[in-house]
Coordinates of C-alpha atoms in Angstrom, one line a residue:
Chain C
M1011 CA 97.0 99.1 144.2
L1012 CA 100.1 97.8 142.2
R1013 CA 97.7 95.6 140.0
Q1014 CA 97.3 98.0 137.5
T1015 CA 98.7 98.2 134.0
N1016 CA 99.3 101.7 133.9
L1017 CA 101.1 102.5 137.0
L1018 CA 103.0 99.1 136.5
S1019 CA 104.1 99.8 133.6
G1020 CA 104.9 103.3 134.5
L1021 CA 106.7 102.2 137.5
L1022 CA 109.1 99.0 135.3
F1023 CA 110.0 102.3 132.7
I1024 CA 111.5 104.2 135.9
V1025 CA 113.3 101.5 136.8
L1026 CA 114.4 99.9 133.7
G1027 CA 115.8 104.0 133.1
L1028 CA 117.3 104.1 136.5
A1029 CA 119.6 100.9 135.5
F1030 CA 119.9 101.7 132.3
G1031 CA 121.5 104.9 133.3
L1032 CA 123.8 104.1 136.4
V1033 CA 125.4 101.1 134.1
A1034 CA 125.7 104.3 131.4
T1035 CA 127.4 106.3 134.1
G1036 CA 130.6 103.8 133.5
Y1037 CA 130.8 104.6 130.5
R1038 CA 132.9 108.4 128.8
F1039 CA 129.7 110.9 128.3
G1040 CA 132.1 113.5 126.5
T1041 CA 129.8 116.8 125.1
P1042 CA 127.3 117.2 122.4
A1043 CA 130.3 118.7 119.5
A1044 CA 132.5 115.3 120.6
M1045 CA 129.7 112.5 122.5
G1046 CA 131.5 109.5 124.8
A1047 CA 130.0 106.5 124.0
G1048 CA 127.9 107.7 127.8
F1049 CA 126.1 110.2 126.0
L1050 CA 123.2 108.7 123.9
P1051 CA 123.0 106.1 126.7
V1052 CA 122.3 108.5 129.4
S1053 CA 120.2 110.9 127.8
L1054 CA 117.9 107.9 126.6
A1055 CA 117.8 106.4 130.4
V1056 CA 116.6 109.8 131.9
I1057 CA 113.9 110.5 129.0
L1058 CA 112.5 106.3 129.8
S1059 CA 112.0 107.3 134.0
A1060 CA 110.4 110.8 132.4
L1061 CA 108.2 108.8 130.8
G1062 CA 107.7 106.1 133.2
L1063 CA 106.7 109.2 135.6
A1064 CA 104.5 110.8 133.5
I1065 CA 102.5 107.0 133.2
V1066 CA 102.5 106.7 136.9
V1067 CA 101.1 109.8 136.8
Q1068 CA 98.5 110.0 134.5
S1069 CA 97.9 106.3 135.9
H1070 CA 96.3 107.9 138.7
L1071 CA 93.6 110.3 136.6
R1072 CA 92.4 107.5 134.6
A1073 CA 90.2 104.8 134.9
A1074 CA 92.1 101.7 137.0
E1075 CA 92.9 98.9 134.3
P1076 CA 94.0 95.2 136.6
V1077 CA 97.0 93.0 135.2
E1078 CA 95.5 89.7 134.9
W1079 CA 98.8 87.9 135.5
G1080 CA 97.4 84.0 134.6
S1081 CA 98.3 80.9 135.0
F1082 CA 102.4 80.9 135.0
W1083 CA 102.6 77.3 133.7
P1084 CA 102.9 78.4 129.7
L1085 CA 105.4 80.7 131.0
G1086 CA 107.5 78.3 132.4
V1087 CA 107.0 74.9 130.7
V1088 CA 107.6 77.6 127.0
V1089 CA 110.9 79.3 128.2
G1090 CA 112.1 75.7 129.5
S1091 CA 111.7 74.4 126.7
I1092 CA 113.3 76.9 124.5
V1093 CA 116.7 76.7 127.1
L1094 CA 116.2 73.4 126.9
F1095 CA 116.8 73.7 123.2
A1096 CA 120.0 75.3 123.4
V1097 CA 121.4 73.0 126.4
A1098 CA 120.6 70.2 124.6
L1099 CA 122.0 71.1 120.7
R1100 CA 125.6 70.2 121.7
P1101 CA 125.1 66.4 123.3
L1102 CA 121.8 66.0 121.6
G1103 CA 122.5 67.2 118.4
F1104 CA 120.0 68.8 116.4
A1105 CA 117.0 66.4 115.7
G1106 CA 117.5 65.4 119.4
A1107 CA 117.3 69.0 120.6
C1108 CA 114.4 69.5 118.1
F1109 CA 112.6 66.7 119.5
V1110 CA 113.0 67.3 122.9
T1111 CA 111.8 70.7 122.3
V1112 CA 108.9 69.9 120.7
L1113 CA 107.9 67.3 123.4
V1114 CA 108.2 69.4 126.4
S1115 CA 107.1 72.2 125.3
S1116 CA 103.4 70.5 124.1
F1117 CA 102.8 70.1 128.2
A1118 CA 102.2 74.1 128.3
G1119 CA 99.1 73.3 125.8
P1120 CA 96.2 71.3 126.7
R1121 CA 96.2 67.4 128.3
V1122 CA 96.0 65.5 125.5
S1123 CA 97.9 61.6 125.1
W1124 CA 101.1 60.6 125.0
L1125 CA 100.7 60.1 121.8
Q1126 CA 99.4 63.3 120.8
R1127 CA 102.8 64.4 121.6
L1128 CA 105.5 62.4 120.1
V1129 CA 103.6 61.6 117.0
P1130 CA 104.2 65.8 116.2
A1131 CA 107.7 65.7 118.1
I1132 CA 109.2 63.2 115.6
I1133 CA 107.5 64.8 112.3
L1134 CA 108.6 68.7 113.6
A1135 CA 111.7 66.8 114.4
A1136 CA 112.6 65.3 111.1
V1137 CA 111.0 67.5 109.0
A1138 CA 113.3 70.5 110.9
S1139 CA 116.1 68.1 110.2
V1140 CA 116.0 67.6 106.5
V1141 CA 114.7 71.1 106.1
F1142 CA 117.6 73.4 107.8
A1143 CA 120.0 70.5 108.9
Q1144 CA 120.1 68.7 105.2
L1145 CA 118.5 71.6 102.3
L1146 CA 119.7 74.7 104.4
G1147 CA 123.0 73.2 105.6
L1148 CA 122.7 75.0 108.6
P1149 CA 126.7 73.8 110.6
V1150 CA 125.5 71.9 113.5
P1151 CA 125.8 68.1 114.3
L1152 CA 122.2 66.4 113.1
W1153 CA 122.9 63.5 115.3
P1154 CA 123.7 63.0 119.7
S1155 CA 127.8 62.9 120.7
F1156 CA 127.3 59.5 121.2
A1157 CA 126.1 58.0 118.7
W1158 CA 128.8 56.9 116.7
Chain L
M1230 CA 112.8 106.2 79.8
D1231 CA 114.9 105.5 82.7
L1232 CA 111.8 104.4 84.9
L1233 CA 111.6 101.9 81.9
N1234 CA 115.2 101.0 81.6
S1235 CA 114.8 100.8 85.5
L1236 CA 112.0 98.2 84.9
A1237 CA 113.4 96.2 82.3
L1238 CA 116.5 95.5 84.7
G1239 CA 114.7 94.4 87.3
F1240 CA 112.6 91.8 85.4
S1241 CA 116.1 90.5 84.2
V1242 CA 116.6 89.3 87.7
A1243 CA 113.0 88.9 89.3
V1244 CA 112.5 86.5 86.1
T1245 CA 115.5 84.0 86.8
W1246 CA 114.3 80.6 87.0
Q1247 CA 115.7 80.5 90.8
N1248 CA 114.3 83.6 92.0
L1249 CA 110.9 83.1 90.4
L1250 CA 110.9 79.4 92.5
Y1251 CA 111.9 82.0 95.5
C1252 CA 109.3 84.5 94.7
F1253 CA 106.7 81.7 94.0
A1254 CA 108.0 79.4 97.6
G1255 CA 107.7 82.7 99.7
V1256 CA 104.3 83.1 98.4
L1257 CA 102.8 79.9 99.2
M1258 CA 104.7 79.2 102.4
G1259 CA 103.3 82.7 103.5
T1260 CA 99.8 82.2 102.7
L1261 CA 100.2 79.2 104.2
I1262 CA 101.4 79.8 107.6
G1263 CA 99.1 83.4 107.9
V1264 CA 96.2 81.2 106.6
L1265 CA 96.9 78.9 110.2
P1266 CA 94.3 81.1 112.7
G1267 CA 96.4 83.7 115.2
L1268 CA 99.0 83.6 113.1
G1269 CA 99.5 87.7 111.3
P1270 CA 101.8 88.4 109.1
V1271 CA 104.8 90.1 111.3
T1272 CA 104.1 86.1 112.8
T1273 CA 104.4 84.8 109.4
V1274 CA 107.3 86.9 107.5
A1275 CA 109.5 86.2 112.1
L1276 CA 109.1 82.2 111.5
L1277 CA 110.4 82.6 107.8
L1278 CA 113.0 85.0 108.3
P1279 CA 116.0 82.5 109.1
I1280 CA 114.9 80.7 105.3
T1281 CA 115.9 83.1 103.5
F1282 CA 119.4 83.5 105.5
A1283 CA 121.5 80.3 103.2
L1284 CA 120.2 82.6 99.9
D1285 CA 122.0 85.5 98.1
P1286 CA 120.3 89.3 99.1
V1287 CA 118.2 89.7 96.0
S1288 CA 117.1 86.3 96.0
S1289 CA 116.1 86.5 100.1
L1290 CA 114.4 90.4 100.0
I1291 CA 112.3 88.4 97.2
M1292 CA 111.3 85.4 98.4
L1293 CA 110.9 88.0 102.1
A1294 CA 108.2 90.0 99.9
G1295 CA 106.4 87.2 98.4
I1296 CA 106.2 85.9 102.6
Y1297 CA 105.1 89.2 103.6
Y1298 CA 102.4 89.8 100.7
G1299 CA 101.1 85.7 100.9
A1300 CA 100.7 85.9 104.7
Q1301 CA 98.5 89.3 103.7
Y1302 CA 96.7 87.5 101.4
G1303 CA 96.4 84.2 104.0
G1304 CA 95.0 86.4 106.1
S1305 CA 92.1 87.6 104.5
T1306 CA 91.3 84.2 103.7
T1307 CA 90.7 83.1 107.4
A1308 CA 89.1 86.4 107.9
I1309 CA 86.3 85.6 105.5
L1310 CA 86.0 81.7 106.7
V1311 CA 86.1 81.9 109.9
N1312 CA 85.7 85.9 111.4
L1313 CA 89.3 85.1 112.4
P1314 CA 91.4 87.6 111.8
G1315 CA 95.2 86.8 111.9
E1316 CA 96.3 90.2 112.4
S1317 CA 94.5 93.7 112.8
S1318 CA 94.6 94.8 108.5
S1319 CA 92.4 92.1 108.1
V1320 CA 89.9 93.4 110.9
V1321 CA 87.0 94.7 108.9
T1322 CA 86.8 92.1 106.3
A1323 CA 85.9 90.1 107.7
I1324 CA 82.8 92.1 109.0
D1325 CA 81.6 91.9 105.4
G1326 CA 83.6 89.1 104.1
Y1327 CA 82.6 86.6 106.8
K1328 CA 78.5 87.4 106.2
M1329 CA 79.2 86.8 102.7
A1330 CA 80.1 83.3 103.6
R1331 CA 77.7 82.4 105.9
A1332 CA 75.2 83.5 103.2
G1333 CA 77.0 81.1 100.7
R1334 CA 79.3 84.0 99.0
A1335 CA 82.3 82.6 100.6
G1336 CA 83.9 81.9 96.1
P1337 CA 83.2 85.3 95.7
A1338 CA 84.6 87.0 98.6
L1339 CA 87.4 85.4 98.3
G1340 CA 87.5 85.8 94.8
I1341 CA 87.4 89.6 94.6
A1342 CA 89.4 89.7 98.0
A1343 CA 91.8 88.2 95.4
I1344 CA 90.9 90.3 92.1
G1345 CA 91.3 93.3 94.9
S1346 CA 94.5 93.1 95.9
F1347 CA 95.6 91.6 92.8
I1348 CA 94.6 95.1 91.1
A1349 CA 95.8 97.4 93.9
G1350 CA 99.7 95.0 94.3
T1351 CA 99.7 96.2 90.1
F1352 CA 99.1 100.0 90.5
A1353 CA 101.8 100.4 93.8
T1354 CA 103.9 98.7 92.1
I1355 CA 103.2 101.5 89.2
V1356 CA 103.8 103.7 92.3
I1357 CA 107.0 102.2 93.6
A1358 CA 108.4 102.5 90.3
A1359 CA 108.0 105.9 89.9
F1360 CA 108.0 107.4 93.0
A1361 CA 111.2 105.2 94.5
P1362 CA 114.0 106.9 92.4
V1363 CA 112.7 110.2 93.2
L1364 CA 112.2 110.1 96.5
G1365 CA 115.9 108.1 96.7
S1366 CA 117.6 111.2 95.0
V1367 CA 116.2 113.6 97.3
A1368 CA 117.0 111.7 100.8
L1369 CA 120.5 110.9 99.3
K1370 CA 120.9 114.9 99.5
F1371 CA 119.9 114.7 103.1
G1372 CA 122.6 115.3 105.1
A1373 CA 123.0 113.9 108.7
V1374 CA 120.8 117.0 110.5
E1375 CA 118.2 116.3 108.1
Y1376 CA 118.4 112.4 108.8
F1377 CA 118.4 112.8 112.8
S1378 CA 115.3 114.7 112.3
L1379 CA 113.4 112.0 110.1
I1380 CA 114.4 109.3 111.9
V1381 CA 112.7 110.8 115.4
F1382 CA 109.6 111.9 112.3
G1383 CA 109.5 108.0 112.2
L1384 CA 109.3 106.9 115.6
V1385 CA 106.7 109.6 116.6
A1386 CA 104.8 108.5 113.5
S1387 CA 105.3 104.4 115.0
I1388 CA 103.2 105.3 117.5
I1389 CA 99.9 106.0 115.9
L1390 CA 98.7 102.7 116.6
A1391 CA 99.9 102.0 119.2
Q1392 CA 97.7 100.7 121.5
G1393 CA 96.3 102.7 125.2
S1394 CA 98.2 104.6 125.6
I1395 CA 100.7 107.4 123.6
L1396 CA 102.6 107.9 126.6
K1397 CA 104.0 104.1 126.8
A1398 CA 104.1 103.9 123.1
L1399 CA 106.4 106.7 123.3
A1400 CA 108.3 104.8 126.5
M1401 CA 108.0 101.6 124.5
V1402 CA 110.1 103.7 121.5
V1403 CA 112.9 105.0 124.2
L1404 CA 113.3 101.1 125.9
G1405 CA 113.4 99.8 121.7
L1406 CA 116.4 102.7 121.6
L1407 CA 118.0 101.8 124.6
L1408 CA 118.4 98.5 123.9
G1409 CA 119.6 99.3 120.6
Q1410 CA 122.4 100.8 122.3
V1411 CA 123.8 97.1 123.7
G1412 CA 126.6 96.4 122.1
T1413 CA 130.3 97.9 121.1
D1414 CA 129.9 101.1 120.1
P1415 CA 131.2 102.8 116.9
T1416 CA 133.0 105.8 117.0
S1417 CA 135.3 104.5 120.8
G1418 CA 135.1 100.9 120.6
V1419 CA 133.5 100.3 123.9
Y1420 CA 131.2 97.5 125.2
R1421 CA 128.3 99.0 126.3
Y1422 CA 126.0 96.8 127.9
T1423 CA 127.1 93.4 127.3
L1424 CA 127.0 92.6 131.1
G1425 CA 130.5 90.5 130.6
F1426 CA 128.8 88.3 128.0
S1427 CA 131.6 89.0 124.6
T1428 CA 128.3 87.1 122.1
L1429 CA 126.4 90.7 123.0
A1430 CA 129.7 92.8 121.6
D1431 CA 127.8 92.2 118.4
G1432 CA 124.5 93.6 120.0
I1433 CA 121.2 91.9 121.2
S1434 CA 120.4 89.4 117.8
F1435 CA 117.1 91.0 116.2
V1436 CA 116.2 88.2 114.6
A1437 CA 116.1 86.9 118.7
L1438 CA 114.1 89.8 119.8
S1439 CA 111.7 90.1 117.1
M1440 CA 111.3 86.5 117.2
A1441 CA 110.4 86.2 121.6
L1442 CA 108.5 89.4 121.0
F1443 CA 106.2 88.5 118.3
G1444 CA 106.9 84.8 118.6
I1445 CA 107.1 83.2 121.8
A1446 CA 105.9 86.1 123.7
E1447 CA 102.3 85.6 121.8
V1448 CA 101.9 81.9 122.1
I1449 CA 102.9 81.9 125.8
F1450 CA 99.6 85.1 126.0
N1451 CA 98.0 82.4 123.7
L1452 CA 98.4 79.6 125.8
Q1453 CA 97.5 81.4 129.2
K1454 CA 93.8 82.0 127.1
G1455 CA 93.6 78.2 126.5
E1456 CA 92.1 77.1 123.0
E1457 CA 90.0 79.3 121.4
R1458 CA 87.5 76.5 119.2
V1459 CA 88.0 77.5 115.9
D1460 CA 84.0 77.3 115.4
G1461 CA 82.0 78.0 112.2
V1462 CA 84.8 77.4 109.3
V1463 CA 82.5 78.0 106.6
E1464 CA 83.9 74.7 104.3
N1465 CA 81.2 75.2 101.3
V1466 CA 83.5 78.1 98.9
G1467 CA 81.6 77.3 96.2
R1468 CA 82.4 79.2 93.0
V1469 CA 85.2 81.6 93.0
L1470 CA 84.9 83.5 90.0
P1471 CA 82.3 86.6 91.6
T1472 CA 79.7 87.5 89.1
R1473 CA 79.3 90.3 86.7
Q1474 CA 77.3 92.5 89.1
D1475 CA 79.8 91.4 91.7
M1476 CA 82.8 93.0 89.5
M1477 CA 80.3 96.4 88.4
D1478 CA 79.5 96.8 92.5
S1479 CA 82.8 95.9 93.6
A1480 CA 85.4 98.4 90.5
P1481 CA 84.7 102.0 92.6
A1482 CA 85.4 100.6 95.7
I1483 CA 88.6 98.5 94.3
A1484 CA 89.7 102.0 92.4
R1485 CA 89.5 104.3 95.8
G1486 CA 90.3 101.6 98.0
T1487 CA 94.2 100.9 95.8
L1488 CA 94.7 105.1 96.2
L1489 CA 94.2 105.4 99.6
G1490 CA 96.3 102.7 100.2
S1491 CA 98.8 103.9 98.3
L1492 CA 98.6 107.4 99.9
L1493 CA 98.5 105.8 103.6
G1494 CA 101.1 103.1 102.6
L1495 CA 104.2 105.7 102.7
L1496 CA 103.4 107.5 105.9
P1497 CA 105.8 106.2 108.9
G1498 CA 103.6 104.1 111.1
G1499 CA 101.0 103.7 108.5
G1500 CA 100.8 100.7 106.6
A1501 CA 98.3 98.1 105.5
L1502 CA 96.2 98.2 109.6
L1503 CA 95.4 101.4 108.9
A1504 CA 94.6 101.2 104.9
S1505 CA 92.1 98.8 105.7
F1506 CA 89.9 100.9 108.0
A1507 CA 90.1 104.6 106.3
A1508 CA 89.5 102.6 103.3
Y1509 CA 86.4 100.8 104.2
T1510 CA 84.8 104.1 106.3
L1511 CA 84.9 105.6 103.3
E1512 CA 83.2 103.1 101.0
S1513 CA 80.0 103.3 104.0
K1514 CA 80.0 106.9 103.0
V1515 CA 80.4 107.2 99.7
A1516 CA 78.2 103.9 98.7
K1517 CA 74.9 104.9 97.9
H1518 CA 73.3 101.8 100.2
P1519 CA 75.7 102.5 103.2
R1520 CA 73.1 100.4 104.9
R1521 CA 74.0 97.2 103.6
F1522 CA 77.5 97.2 104.8
G1523 CA 78.2 94.8 107.9
H1524 CA 75.5 93.0 106.0
G1525 CA 78.0 91.2 103.5
D1526 CA 78.3 93.7 101.0
I1527 CA 80.6 92.8 98.4
R1528 CA 82.4 96.5 97.9
G1529 CA 82.6 95.8 101.8
V1530 CA 85.6 93.3 101.2
A1531 CA 86.7 94.8 97.7
A1532 CA 87.5 98.0 99.2
P1533 CA 90.0 97.2 102.6
E1534 CA 91.6 94.3 100.7
A1535 CA 92.6 96.5 97.9
A1536 CA 94.1 99.4 100.3
N1537 CA 95.7 97.0 102.8
N1538 CA 97.6 95.5 99.3
A1539 CA 97.9 98.4 98.2
G1540 CA 99.7 99.9 101.6
A1541 CA 101.6 97.1 102.5
Q1542 CA 103.4 97.5 99.0
T1543 CA 103.8 101.0 99.2
S1544 CA 105.2 100.5 102.6
F1545 CA 108.3 99.1 100.9
I1546 CA 109.0 103.1 99.1
P1547 CA 110.5 104.8 103.1
M1548 CA 112.3 101.3 103.7
L1549 CA 113.9 101.5 100.3
T1550 CA 114.5 105.4 99.7
L1551 CA 115.0 105.7 103.7
G1552 CA 116.1 102.6 105.2
L1553 CA 113.3 103.4 107.1
P1554 CA 110.9 100.5 107.7
A1555 CA 107.0 101.9 108.5
N1556 CA 105.7 99.1 110.5
P1557 CA 107.6 96.5 112.0
V1558 CA 107.5 93.5 108.7
M1559 CA 109.7 96.5 107.5
A1560 CA 111.5 96.4 110.4
M1561 CA 112.2 93.0 109.5
M1562 CA 113.1 93.2 106.0
I1563 CA 115.6 96.2 107.6
G1564 CA 117.3 93.3 109.7
A1565 CA 117.4 90.7 106.8
M1566 CA 119.3 93.3 104.9
M1567 CA 121.7 94.2 107.3
I1568 CA 122.0 90.3 108.5
Q1569 CA 123.0 89.9 104.5
G1570 CA 125.3 93.1 105.1
I1571 CA 123.7 95.3 103.3
Q1572 CA 123.0 99.1 104.5
P1573 CA 120.2 100.3 104.2
G1574 CA 119.2 103.8 103.6
P1575 CA 119.0 106.1 100.7
Q1576 CA 122.9 104.9 98.8
V1577 CA 120.8 101.3 97.9
M1578 CA 119.1 102.6 95.4
T1579 CA 122.2 103.4 93.4
S1580 CA 124.8 101.3 94.5
Q1581 CA 121.8 97.9 94.3
P1582 CA 119.8 98.7 91.4
Q1583 CA 119.5 95.3 90.6
L1584 CA 118.1 95.0 94.2
V1585 CA 116.0 97.5 94.6
W1586 CA 114.3 96.3 91.2
G1587 CA 114.7 93.1 91.0
L1588 CA 112.3 93.2 94.7
I1589 CA 109.7 95.8 92.2
A1590 CA 109.9 93.5 89.6
S1591 CA 108.6 90.2 91.7
M1592 CA 105.8 92.6 93.5
W1593 CA 104.3 92.1 90.8
I1594 CA 105.4 88.7 89.8
G1595 CA 104.5 87.8 93.2
N1596 CA 100.7 89.1 92.5
V1597 CA 100.4 87.2 89.7
M1598 CA 101.4 84.1 91.3
L1599 CA 99.1 85.2 94.5
I1600 CA 96.3 84.9 92.0
L1601 CA 97.2 82.3 90.5
L1602 CA 97.5 79.5 93.3
N1603 CA 94.6 81.2 95.5
L1604 CA 92.2 80.5 93.8
P1605 CA 92.9 76.5 92.7
L1606 CA 94.5 76.4 96.1
I1607 CA 91.6 77.9 98.4
R1608 CA 90.6 74.0 99.2
V1609 CA 93.9 73.2 100.7
W1610 CA 93.4 76.7 102.9
V1611 CA 90.1 75.6 103.9
A1612 CA 91.9 72.6 106.0
L1613 CA 94.5 74.3 107.2
L1614 CA 92.0 76.6 109.2
K1615 CA 90.9 73.7 111.3
V1616 CA 94.5 73.2 112.9
R1617 CA 94.9 72.6 116.2
Y1618 CA 95.9 75.3 118.0
T1619 CA 97.2 72.7 120.7
Y1620 CA 99.8 71.1 117.5
M1621 CA 100.6 74.6 115.9
F1622 CA 102.0 76.3 119.1
P1623 CA 105.4 73.5 119.5
A1624 CA 105.7 73.8 116.1
I1625 CA 106.2 78.3 116.3
I1626 CA 108.4 77.4 119.4
L1627 CA 111.3 75.1 117.0
F1628 CA 110.8 77.7 114.7
C1629 CA 112.3 80.9 117.2
C1630 CA 114.9 78.6 118.6
I1631 CA 116.0 77.0 115.3
G1632 CA 116.0 80.7 114.0
A1633 CA 117.2 82.7 116.9
Y1634 CA 119.9 80.1 117.0
S1635 CA 121.0 79.9 112.8
V1636 CA 121.8 83.9 112.7
H1637 CA 125.1 83.4 114.4
N1638 CA 124.9 79.8 115.4
S1639 CA 125.2 80.2 119.3
G1640 CA 122.9 78.5 121.6
F1641 CA 123.4 82.3 123.0
D1642 CA 120.9 83.7 121.4
V1643 CA 118.6 81.3 122.2
M1644 CA 118.6 81.5 126.0
L1645 CA 118.9 85.7 124.8
M1646 CA 115.4 84.6 122.9
A1647 CA 114.4 82.9 126.1
V1648 CA 115.0 85.9 128.1
L1649 CA 113.4 88.6 125.9
A1650 CA 110.5 86.6 125.8
I1651 CA 109.9 86.9 129.5
G1652 CA 110.0 90.4 129.3
G1653 CA 107.9 90.6 126.2
F1654 CA 105.3 88.5 128.1
I1655 CA 105.6 91.2 131.0
L1656 CA 104.6 94.3 128.5
L1657 CA 101.9 92.4 127.5
K1658 CA 100.8 91.7 129.9
L1659 CA 101.4 95.3 131.2
R1660 CA 99.6 96.1 127.5
C1661 CA 102.9 97.5 126.1
E1662 CA 102.5 97.1 122.2
P1663 CA 106.1 95.7 121.3
A1664 CA 106.1 97.7 117.2
P1665 CA 107.3 100.9 118.7
L1666 CA 109.9 98.2 120.8
I1667 CA 111.0 96.9 117.1
L1668 CA 111.2 100.4 115.2
G1669 CA 113.2 102.1 118.0
F1670 CA 115.5 99.0 118.4
I1671 CA 115.9 98.9 114.4
L1672 CA 116.8 102.8 114.3
G1673 CA 118.8 103.5 117.5
P1674 CA 121.9 102.9 116.4
M1675 CA 121.1 104.7 112.8
M1676 CA 120.3 108.0 115.0
E1677 CA 123.2 107.9 117.5
E1678 CA 125.6 107.8 114.2
N1679 CA 123.4 110.5 112.6
L1680 CA 123.0 112.7 115.6
R1681 CA 126.9 112.1 116.2
R1682 CA 127.8 113.2 112.6
A1683 CA 125.2 116.6 113.1
L1684 CA 126.3 117.5 116.3
L1685 CA 130.0 117.3 115.8
I1686 CA 129.5 119.4 112.5
S1687 CA 127.4 122.0 114.6
R1688 CA 130.3 122.4 117.4
G1689 CA 127.5 120.8 119.9
N1690 CA 124.9 123.4 119.0
F1691 CA 121.2 121.6 119.0
G1692 CA 120.0 125.0 117.3
V1693 CA 121.0 123.2 114.1
F1694 CA 118.1 120.7 113.7
L1695 CA 116.3 123.6 113.8
D1696 CA 117.7 126.0 111.7
K1697 CA 117.9 123.6 108.3
P1698 CA 114.9 123.8 107.2
I1699 CA 113.7 120.0 106.0
S1700 CA 115.3 119.1 108.9
L1701 CA 112.9 121.8 110.8
G1702 CA 109.5 120.2 108.6
F1703 CA 110.0 117.1 109.9
L1704 CA 110.4 118.2 113.4
I1705 CA 107.1 120.3 113.2
A1706 CA 105.5 117.3 111.5
S1707 CA 106.6 115.2 114.1
A1708 CA 105.5 117.6 117.0
L1709 CA 102.0 118.0 114.6
L1710 CA 101.6 114.4 114.9
L1711 CA 102.2 114.5 118.7
A1712 CA 99.5 117.2 118.7
A1713 CA 97.5 115.1 116.0
I1714 CA 96.7 112.2 118.4
A1715 CA 95.6 114.0 121.4
I1716 CA 93.1 115.6 120.2
P1717 CA 89.8 114.0 120.5
G1718 CA 88.6 113.4 117.0
V1719 CA 91.9 111.4 116.0
L1720 CA 91.9 109.8 119.7
K1721 CA 87.5 108.9 118.5
L1722 CA 88.9 107.0 115.1
R1723 CA 91.6 105.2 116.9
Q1724 CA 89.6 103.9 119.5
T1725 CA 86.9 102.5 116.9
A1726 CA 90.0 101.5 115.1
M1727 CA 91.0 99.4 118.6
A1728 CA 88.2 98.2 119.8
A1729 CA 87.3 96.6 116.4
Q1730 CA 90.7 94.5 116.7

């Protein structure tokens, strides 16, 4: 029964509201005339939780709509390739980071040959390097730090 | 004569060779990316946003605007030729447009879409030039109280077009407001929700958030569905220029679509989507032979195309004069302005006239370029329609990474984008729309500042929002809007609109 979009989103909003609210209790609340840093966050968090609760209640009145999570493979590969970009930027340089990100992310899609993965990776890395590093002057080392 | 002087200033800014170049580049790239199946204007603008950072503020906004209407037009091309609307605002165009294309009349459908958009764009530019100063001078008289209520109204309006339950859309607005709280509290200097990361002291990067929600999360969602084979591309475009009969049939439809679109674009939450649906519905009601609608009637292409272009352009009015975004694309324009160091709001009209008028003038120039560009380049666009998603999505991911990185040159923002993308994916799966969240995020800091100021002046009395007539008006309007969304009739219209998506 937890596999239902409305119920699950309601619960998610309640939890998020509680989390935001609890953290915000650490900030000074203040008064309406002189609001502290915590005034709006706490108020918004309470509203979020209340809305979440209303969504949970409403979900019992409406027809259930099941959540279809689908395969987590694309999610994992895509997120992994993004993290890789951030990590690879210093050691591999901009061109290298672009290349590995495109190459790795291509595994999130359907099966294609290695050539069909490598060629786009090389082309995109080259185009991105020219456009962003050369033309737009992104302050980032273009080549691997061990190159010279 | 003030208007003429302002327009003259605008054209003097827009007709420098470099701004013409950026406008052209924006229109070209916007169309190029917008034509790709499955990429709508919001994603296109998000993807191309970082390219504009290196430019000066005027050029960057001119280019972004060009990207926006370029992408809008590109989406219509996709809708007509493959029946795969990239964005919801071209859904209705696909109904009659694709039928025309199948019947060998792809050329006239594309032609009338371009001509209708151009006429609508020209009219909308005049509307902007005439109304922006008026609204801007009214807005200058707004105090913190009025502003707060206006923002509340804007946020409520943003949920009109959200899919599914109203409560979920409201919760997304509030979540957006909370995400906007991350960073240093401007009044006390306290770090809020930074979780110990000093890089979060400036808040969540707007680019990282919008790319995560509209770029990455979408990609993951699409990949899960597996590759949709792009079938039935109509490749034989033929003569692009519509016949005399086509023009005669379309003229009144274009006129009505333009008027309706200009009006609906002004409303926060409205913009292009509502405009194209309303225009199509209106045409099918007033037309002489309504039965032909849905079977390749040229009026069914002309009216919504004129309306969505007019709506897209007039939605700049609340953005320029009030600093209020009517849709996610306008939220990105505001984000871009802030990255350029311009505080959006009514003062922009007076403090940056060359920016505002340069942008307005460039819109018209951009519309001319759009029509000059599209008629001869149709064949190139047709070729692009066949690009497989398999080769497209790694490029989208790479562009998002570079974009998130380029704002502060920080790898942290790239990591943040990855985390936000997971959140965005979960929300998409739970059928929570990202658009209200992004508007809440943009408007959050502005709302807090005005709420604080208003209550400071009123010594903590919340009644002040009801005492001032303008503020009361906005609050009543918000309440009416909420009630209206709940009324069955409107609900049904929403449902038909959503079902068509």
